[in-house]
mmCIF file with all atom_site columns, C-alpha atoms in Angstrom:
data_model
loop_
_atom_site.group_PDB
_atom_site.id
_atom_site.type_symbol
_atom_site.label_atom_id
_atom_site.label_alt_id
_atom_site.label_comp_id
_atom_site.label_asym_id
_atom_site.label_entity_id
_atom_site.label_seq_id
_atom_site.pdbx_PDB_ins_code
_atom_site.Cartn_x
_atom_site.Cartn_y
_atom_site.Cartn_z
_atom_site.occupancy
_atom_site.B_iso_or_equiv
_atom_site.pdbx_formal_charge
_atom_site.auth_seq_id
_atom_site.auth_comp_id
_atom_site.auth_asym_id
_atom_site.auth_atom_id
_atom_site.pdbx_PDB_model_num
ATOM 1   C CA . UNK A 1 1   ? -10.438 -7.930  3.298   1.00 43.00 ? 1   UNK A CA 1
ATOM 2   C CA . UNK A 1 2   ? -6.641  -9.018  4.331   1.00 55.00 ? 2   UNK A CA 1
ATOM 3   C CA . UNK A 1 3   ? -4.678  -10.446 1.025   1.00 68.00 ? 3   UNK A CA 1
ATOM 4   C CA . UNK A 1 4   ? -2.140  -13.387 2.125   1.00 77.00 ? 4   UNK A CA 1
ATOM 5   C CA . UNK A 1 5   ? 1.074   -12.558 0.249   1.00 77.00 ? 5   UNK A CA 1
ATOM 6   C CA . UNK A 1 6   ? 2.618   -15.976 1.353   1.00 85.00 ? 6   UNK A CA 1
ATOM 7   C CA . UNK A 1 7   ? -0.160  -17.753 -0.756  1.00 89.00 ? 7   UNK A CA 1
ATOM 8   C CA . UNK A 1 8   ? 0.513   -21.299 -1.363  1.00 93.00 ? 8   UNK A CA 1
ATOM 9   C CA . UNK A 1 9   ? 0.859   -21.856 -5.304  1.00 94.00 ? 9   UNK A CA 1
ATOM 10  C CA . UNK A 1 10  ? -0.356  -25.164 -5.753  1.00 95.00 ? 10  UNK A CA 1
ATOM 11  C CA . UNK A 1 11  ? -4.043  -24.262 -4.140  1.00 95.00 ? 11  UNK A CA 1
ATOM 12  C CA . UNK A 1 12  ? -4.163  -21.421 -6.005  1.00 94.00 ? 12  UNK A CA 1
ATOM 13  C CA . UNK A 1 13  ? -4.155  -23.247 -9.135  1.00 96.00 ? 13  UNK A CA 1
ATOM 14  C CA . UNK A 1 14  ? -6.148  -26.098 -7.722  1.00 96.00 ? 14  UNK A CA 1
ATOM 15  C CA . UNK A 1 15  ? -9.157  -23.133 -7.227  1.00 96.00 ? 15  UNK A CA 1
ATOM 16  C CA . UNK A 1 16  ? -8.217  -21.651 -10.822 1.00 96.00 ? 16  UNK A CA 1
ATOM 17  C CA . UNK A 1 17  ? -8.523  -25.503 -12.050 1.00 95.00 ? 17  UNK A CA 1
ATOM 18  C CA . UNK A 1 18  ? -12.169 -26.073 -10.194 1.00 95.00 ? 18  UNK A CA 1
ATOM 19  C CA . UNK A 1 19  ? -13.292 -22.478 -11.543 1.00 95.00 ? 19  UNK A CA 1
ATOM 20  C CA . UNK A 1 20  ? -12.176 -23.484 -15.159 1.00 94.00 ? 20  UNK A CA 1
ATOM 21  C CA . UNK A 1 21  ? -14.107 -26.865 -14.839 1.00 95.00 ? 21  UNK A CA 1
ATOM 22  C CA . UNK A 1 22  ? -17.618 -24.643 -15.134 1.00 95.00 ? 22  UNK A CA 1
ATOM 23  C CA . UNK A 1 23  ? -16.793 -22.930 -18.241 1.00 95.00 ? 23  UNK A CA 1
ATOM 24  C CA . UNK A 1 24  ? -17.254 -24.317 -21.730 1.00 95.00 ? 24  UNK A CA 1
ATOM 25  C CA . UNK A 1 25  ? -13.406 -24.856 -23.393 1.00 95.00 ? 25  UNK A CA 1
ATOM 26  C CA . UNK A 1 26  ? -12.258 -22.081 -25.723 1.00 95.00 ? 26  UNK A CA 1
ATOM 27  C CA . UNK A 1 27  ? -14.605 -19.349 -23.887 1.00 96.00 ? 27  UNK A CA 1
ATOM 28  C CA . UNK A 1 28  ? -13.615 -16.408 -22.833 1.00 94.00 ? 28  UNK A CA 1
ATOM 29  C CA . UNK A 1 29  ? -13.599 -17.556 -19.084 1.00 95.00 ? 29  UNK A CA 1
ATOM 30  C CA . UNK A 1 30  ? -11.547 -20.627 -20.089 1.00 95.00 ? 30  UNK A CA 1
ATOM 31  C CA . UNK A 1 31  ? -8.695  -18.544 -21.657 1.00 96.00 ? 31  UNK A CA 1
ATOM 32  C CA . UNK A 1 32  ? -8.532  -15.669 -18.792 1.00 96.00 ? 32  UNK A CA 1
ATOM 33  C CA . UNK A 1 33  ? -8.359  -18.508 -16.081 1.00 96.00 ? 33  UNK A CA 1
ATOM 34  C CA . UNK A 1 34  ? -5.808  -20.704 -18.426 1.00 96.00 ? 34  UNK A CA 1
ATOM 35  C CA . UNK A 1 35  ? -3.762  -17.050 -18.512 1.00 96.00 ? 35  UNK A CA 1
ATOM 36  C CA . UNK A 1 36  ? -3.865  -16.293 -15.146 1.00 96.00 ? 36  UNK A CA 1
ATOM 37  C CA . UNK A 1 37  ? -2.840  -20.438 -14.215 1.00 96.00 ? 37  UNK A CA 1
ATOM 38  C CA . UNK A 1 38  ? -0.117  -20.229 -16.530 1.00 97.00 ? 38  UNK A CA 1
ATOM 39  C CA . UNK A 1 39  ? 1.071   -16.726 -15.506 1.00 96.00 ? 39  UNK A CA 1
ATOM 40  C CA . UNK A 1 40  ? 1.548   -17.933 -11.735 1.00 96.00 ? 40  UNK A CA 1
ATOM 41  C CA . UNK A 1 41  ? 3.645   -21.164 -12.952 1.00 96.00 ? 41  UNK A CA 1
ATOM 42  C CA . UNK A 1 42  ? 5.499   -19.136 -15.081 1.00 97.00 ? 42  UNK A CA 1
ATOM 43  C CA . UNK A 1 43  ? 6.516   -16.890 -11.920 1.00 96.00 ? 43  UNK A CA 1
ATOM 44  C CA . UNK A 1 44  ? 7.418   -19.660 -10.043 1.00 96.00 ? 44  UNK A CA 1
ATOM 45  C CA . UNK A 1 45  ? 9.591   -21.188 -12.868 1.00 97.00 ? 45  UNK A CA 1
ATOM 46  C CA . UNK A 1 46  ? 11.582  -18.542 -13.808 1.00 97.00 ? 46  UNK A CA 1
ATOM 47  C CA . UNK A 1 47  ? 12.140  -18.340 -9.365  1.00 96.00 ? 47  UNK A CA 1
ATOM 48  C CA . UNK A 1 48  ? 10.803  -14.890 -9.183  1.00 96.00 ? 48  UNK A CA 1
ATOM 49  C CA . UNK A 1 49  ? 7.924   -15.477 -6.797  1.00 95.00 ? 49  UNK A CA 1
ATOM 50  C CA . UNK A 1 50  ? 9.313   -14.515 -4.061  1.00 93.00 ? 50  UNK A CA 1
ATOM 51  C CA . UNK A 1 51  ? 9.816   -10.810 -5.765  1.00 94.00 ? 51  UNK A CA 1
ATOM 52  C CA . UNK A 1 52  ? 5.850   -11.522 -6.817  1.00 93.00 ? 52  UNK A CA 1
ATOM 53  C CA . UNK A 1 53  ? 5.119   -11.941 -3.443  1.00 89.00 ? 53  UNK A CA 1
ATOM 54  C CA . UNK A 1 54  ? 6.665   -8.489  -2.832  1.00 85.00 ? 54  UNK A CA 1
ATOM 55  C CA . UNK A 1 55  ? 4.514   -7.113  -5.827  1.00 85.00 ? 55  UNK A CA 1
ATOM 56  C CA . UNK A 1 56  ? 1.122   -8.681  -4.642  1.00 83.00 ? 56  UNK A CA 1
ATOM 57  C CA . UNK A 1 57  ? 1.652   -7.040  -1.154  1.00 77.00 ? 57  UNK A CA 1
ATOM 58  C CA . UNK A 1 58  ? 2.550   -3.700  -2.171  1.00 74.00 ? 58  UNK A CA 1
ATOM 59  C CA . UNK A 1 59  ? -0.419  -3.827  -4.659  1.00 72.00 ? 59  UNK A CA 1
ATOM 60  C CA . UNK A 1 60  ? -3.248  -4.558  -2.039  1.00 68.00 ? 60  UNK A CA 1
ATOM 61  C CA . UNK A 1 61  ? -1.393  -2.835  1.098   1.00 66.00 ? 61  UNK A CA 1
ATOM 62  C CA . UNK A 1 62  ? -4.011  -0.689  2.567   1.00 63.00 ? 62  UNK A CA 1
ATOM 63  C CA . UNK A 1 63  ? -3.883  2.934   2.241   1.00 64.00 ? 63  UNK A CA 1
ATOM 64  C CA . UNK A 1 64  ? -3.433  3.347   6.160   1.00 67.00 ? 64  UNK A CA 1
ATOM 65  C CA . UNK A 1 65  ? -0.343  1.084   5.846   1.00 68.00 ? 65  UNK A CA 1
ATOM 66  C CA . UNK A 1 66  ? 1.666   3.200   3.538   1.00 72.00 ? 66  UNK A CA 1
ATOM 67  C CA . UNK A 1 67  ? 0.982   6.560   5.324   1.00 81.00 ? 67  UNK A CA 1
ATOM 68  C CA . UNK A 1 68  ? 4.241   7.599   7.229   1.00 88.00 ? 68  UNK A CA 1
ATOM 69  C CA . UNK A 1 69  ? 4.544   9.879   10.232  1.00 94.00 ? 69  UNK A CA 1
ATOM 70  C CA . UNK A 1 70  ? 8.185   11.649  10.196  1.00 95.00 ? 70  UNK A CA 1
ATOM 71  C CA . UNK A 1 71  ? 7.409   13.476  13.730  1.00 96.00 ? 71  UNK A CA 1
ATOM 72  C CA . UNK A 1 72  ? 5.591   13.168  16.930  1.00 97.00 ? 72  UNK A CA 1
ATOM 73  C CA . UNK A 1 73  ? 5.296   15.444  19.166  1.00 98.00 ? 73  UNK A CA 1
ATOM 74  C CA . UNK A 1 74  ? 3.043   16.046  22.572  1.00 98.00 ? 74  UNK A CA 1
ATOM 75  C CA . UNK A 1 75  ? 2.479   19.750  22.097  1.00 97.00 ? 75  UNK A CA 1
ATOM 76  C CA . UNK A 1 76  ? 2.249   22.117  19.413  1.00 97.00 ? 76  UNK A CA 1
ATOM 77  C CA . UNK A 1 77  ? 4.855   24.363  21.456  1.00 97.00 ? 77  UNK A CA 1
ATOM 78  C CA . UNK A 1 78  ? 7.298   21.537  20.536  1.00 98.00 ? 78  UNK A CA 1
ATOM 79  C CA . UNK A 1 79  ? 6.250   20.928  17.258  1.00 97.00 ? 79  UNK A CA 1
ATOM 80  C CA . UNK A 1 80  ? 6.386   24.606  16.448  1.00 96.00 ? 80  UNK A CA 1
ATOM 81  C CA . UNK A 1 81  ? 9.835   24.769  17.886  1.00 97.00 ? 81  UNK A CA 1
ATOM 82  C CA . UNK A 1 82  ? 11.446  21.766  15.374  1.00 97.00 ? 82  UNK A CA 1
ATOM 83  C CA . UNK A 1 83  ? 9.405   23.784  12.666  1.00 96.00 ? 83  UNK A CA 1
ATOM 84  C CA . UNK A 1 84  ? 11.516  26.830  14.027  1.00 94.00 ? 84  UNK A CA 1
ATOM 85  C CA . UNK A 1 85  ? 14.707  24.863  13.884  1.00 95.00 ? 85  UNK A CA 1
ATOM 86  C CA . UNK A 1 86  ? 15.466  24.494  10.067  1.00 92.00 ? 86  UNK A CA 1
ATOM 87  C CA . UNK A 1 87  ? 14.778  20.822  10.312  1.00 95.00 ? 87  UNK A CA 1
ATOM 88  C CA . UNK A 1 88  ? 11.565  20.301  9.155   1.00 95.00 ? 88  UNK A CA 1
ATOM 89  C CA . UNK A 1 89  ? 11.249  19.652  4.825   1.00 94.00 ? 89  UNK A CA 1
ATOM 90  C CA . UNK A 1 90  ? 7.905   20.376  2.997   1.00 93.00 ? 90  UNK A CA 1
ATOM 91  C CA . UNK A 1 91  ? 5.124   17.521  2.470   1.00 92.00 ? 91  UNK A CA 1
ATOM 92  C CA . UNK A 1 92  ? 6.695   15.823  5.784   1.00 95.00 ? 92  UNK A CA 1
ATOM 93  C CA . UNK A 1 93  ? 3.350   14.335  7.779   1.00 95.00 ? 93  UNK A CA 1
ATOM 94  C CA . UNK A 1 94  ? 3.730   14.893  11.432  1.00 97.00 ? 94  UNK A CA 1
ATOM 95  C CA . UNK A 1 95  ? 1.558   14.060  14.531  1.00 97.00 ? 95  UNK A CA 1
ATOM 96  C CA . UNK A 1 96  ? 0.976   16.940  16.793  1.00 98.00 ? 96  UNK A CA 1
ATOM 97  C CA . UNK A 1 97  ? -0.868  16.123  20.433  1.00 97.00 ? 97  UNK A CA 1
ATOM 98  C CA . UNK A 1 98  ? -2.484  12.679  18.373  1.00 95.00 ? 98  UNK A CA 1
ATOM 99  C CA . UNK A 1 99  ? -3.541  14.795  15.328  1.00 96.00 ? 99  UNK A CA 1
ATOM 100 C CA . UNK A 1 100 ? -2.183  14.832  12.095  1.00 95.00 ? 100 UNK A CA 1
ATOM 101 C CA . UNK A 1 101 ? -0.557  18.185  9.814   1.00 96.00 ? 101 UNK A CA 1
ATOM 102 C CA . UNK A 1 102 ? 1.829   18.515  6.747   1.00 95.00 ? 102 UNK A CA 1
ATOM 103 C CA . UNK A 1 103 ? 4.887   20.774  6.451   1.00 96.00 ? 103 UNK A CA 1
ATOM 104 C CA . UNK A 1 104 ? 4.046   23.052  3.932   1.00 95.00 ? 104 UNK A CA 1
ATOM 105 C CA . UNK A 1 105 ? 5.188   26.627  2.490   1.00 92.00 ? 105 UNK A CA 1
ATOM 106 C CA . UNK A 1 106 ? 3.780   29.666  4.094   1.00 90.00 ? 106 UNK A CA 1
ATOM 107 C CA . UNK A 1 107 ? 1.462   31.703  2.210   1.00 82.00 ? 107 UNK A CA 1
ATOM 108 C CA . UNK A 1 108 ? 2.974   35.050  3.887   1.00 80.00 ? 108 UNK A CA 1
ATOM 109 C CA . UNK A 1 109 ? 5.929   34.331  2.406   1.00 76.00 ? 109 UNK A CA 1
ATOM 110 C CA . UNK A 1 110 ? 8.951   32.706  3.572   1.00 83.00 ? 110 UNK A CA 1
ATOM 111 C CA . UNK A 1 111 ? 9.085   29.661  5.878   1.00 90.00 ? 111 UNK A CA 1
ATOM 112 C CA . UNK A 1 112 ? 7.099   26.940  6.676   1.00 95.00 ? 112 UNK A CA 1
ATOM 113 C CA . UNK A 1 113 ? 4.051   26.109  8.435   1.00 95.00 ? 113 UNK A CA 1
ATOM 114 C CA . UNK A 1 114 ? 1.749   23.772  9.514   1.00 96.00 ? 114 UNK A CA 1
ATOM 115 C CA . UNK A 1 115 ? -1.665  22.637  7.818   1.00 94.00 ? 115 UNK A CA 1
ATOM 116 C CA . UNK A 1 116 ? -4.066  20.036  9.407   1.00 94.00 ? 116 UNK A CA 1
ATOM 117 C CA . UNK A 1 117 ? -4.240  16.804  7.728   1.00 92.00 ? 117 UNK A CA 1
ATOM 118 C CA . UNK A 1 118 ? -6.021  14.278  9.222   1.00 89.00 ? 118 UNK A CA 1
ATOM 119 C CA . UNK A 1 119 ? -4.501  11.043  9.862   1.00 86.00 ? 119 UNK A CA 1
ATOM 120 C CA . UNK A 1 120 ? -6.558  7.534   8.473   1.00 79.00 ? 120 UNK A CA 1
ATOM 121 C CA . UNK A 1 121 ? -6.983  6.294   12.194  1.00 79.00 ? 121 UNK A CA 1
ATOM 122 C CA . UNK A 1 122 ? -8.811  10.003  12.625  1.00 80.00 ? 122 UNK A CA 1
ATOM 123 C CA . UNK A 1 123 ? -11.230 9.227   9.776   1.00 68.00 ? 123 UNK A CA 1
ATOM 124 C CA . UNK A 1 124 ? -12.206 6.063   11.751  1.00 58.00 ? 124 UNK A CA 1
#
């Protein structure tokens, strides 16, 4: 399910309002939905909705979103190389001939080396 982060304010209170209208006053449903209404208004008059915005679509921002590929590289010659040259950092995420690997420490000691770690559009 997408989220809209650009949500219009005023129908999401209008729902919130209809939803309210089927719970008794003073229940628990009333108060959460009451909260939640006067939450969003307070957000939007104190002018921080825009930052809200920001927060909403950060929170529901799918996991495949907020993976980040430092490197690409055709063939594991060339990926092997730029491990070679000093370059590469540990935890980096790199794509090597479409498939995925972090930089990590070697276990034979110095240096660094890759170890596969599939990519979310690989899991699909």
């Amino acid at each position: 399910m997408s989220y809209n982060s650009s949500f219009d304010v005023d129908s999401v209170l209008q729902v919130l309002g209809t939803m309210n209208e089927k719970y008794e006053e003073g229940s628990r449903e009333d108060e959460a939905l009451r909260i939640a209404a006067v939450a969003l208004l307070y957000v939007r008059d104190i002018q921080k909705l825009d930052e809200y915005r920001e927060y909403f679509r950060k929170f529901y921002i799918p996991a495949i979103e907020s993976v980040v590929v430092s490197q690409t590289f055709a063939t594991r010659e060339e990926a092997d190389a730029w491990l070679a040259s000093g370059r590469a950092t540990e935890e980096e995420l790199v794509r090597i001939a479409g498939q995925g690997f972090r930089v990590i420490a070697s276990r034979k000691g110095k240096g660094l080396m890759f170890l596969r770690t599939p990519l979310p559009e690989e899991m699909e």
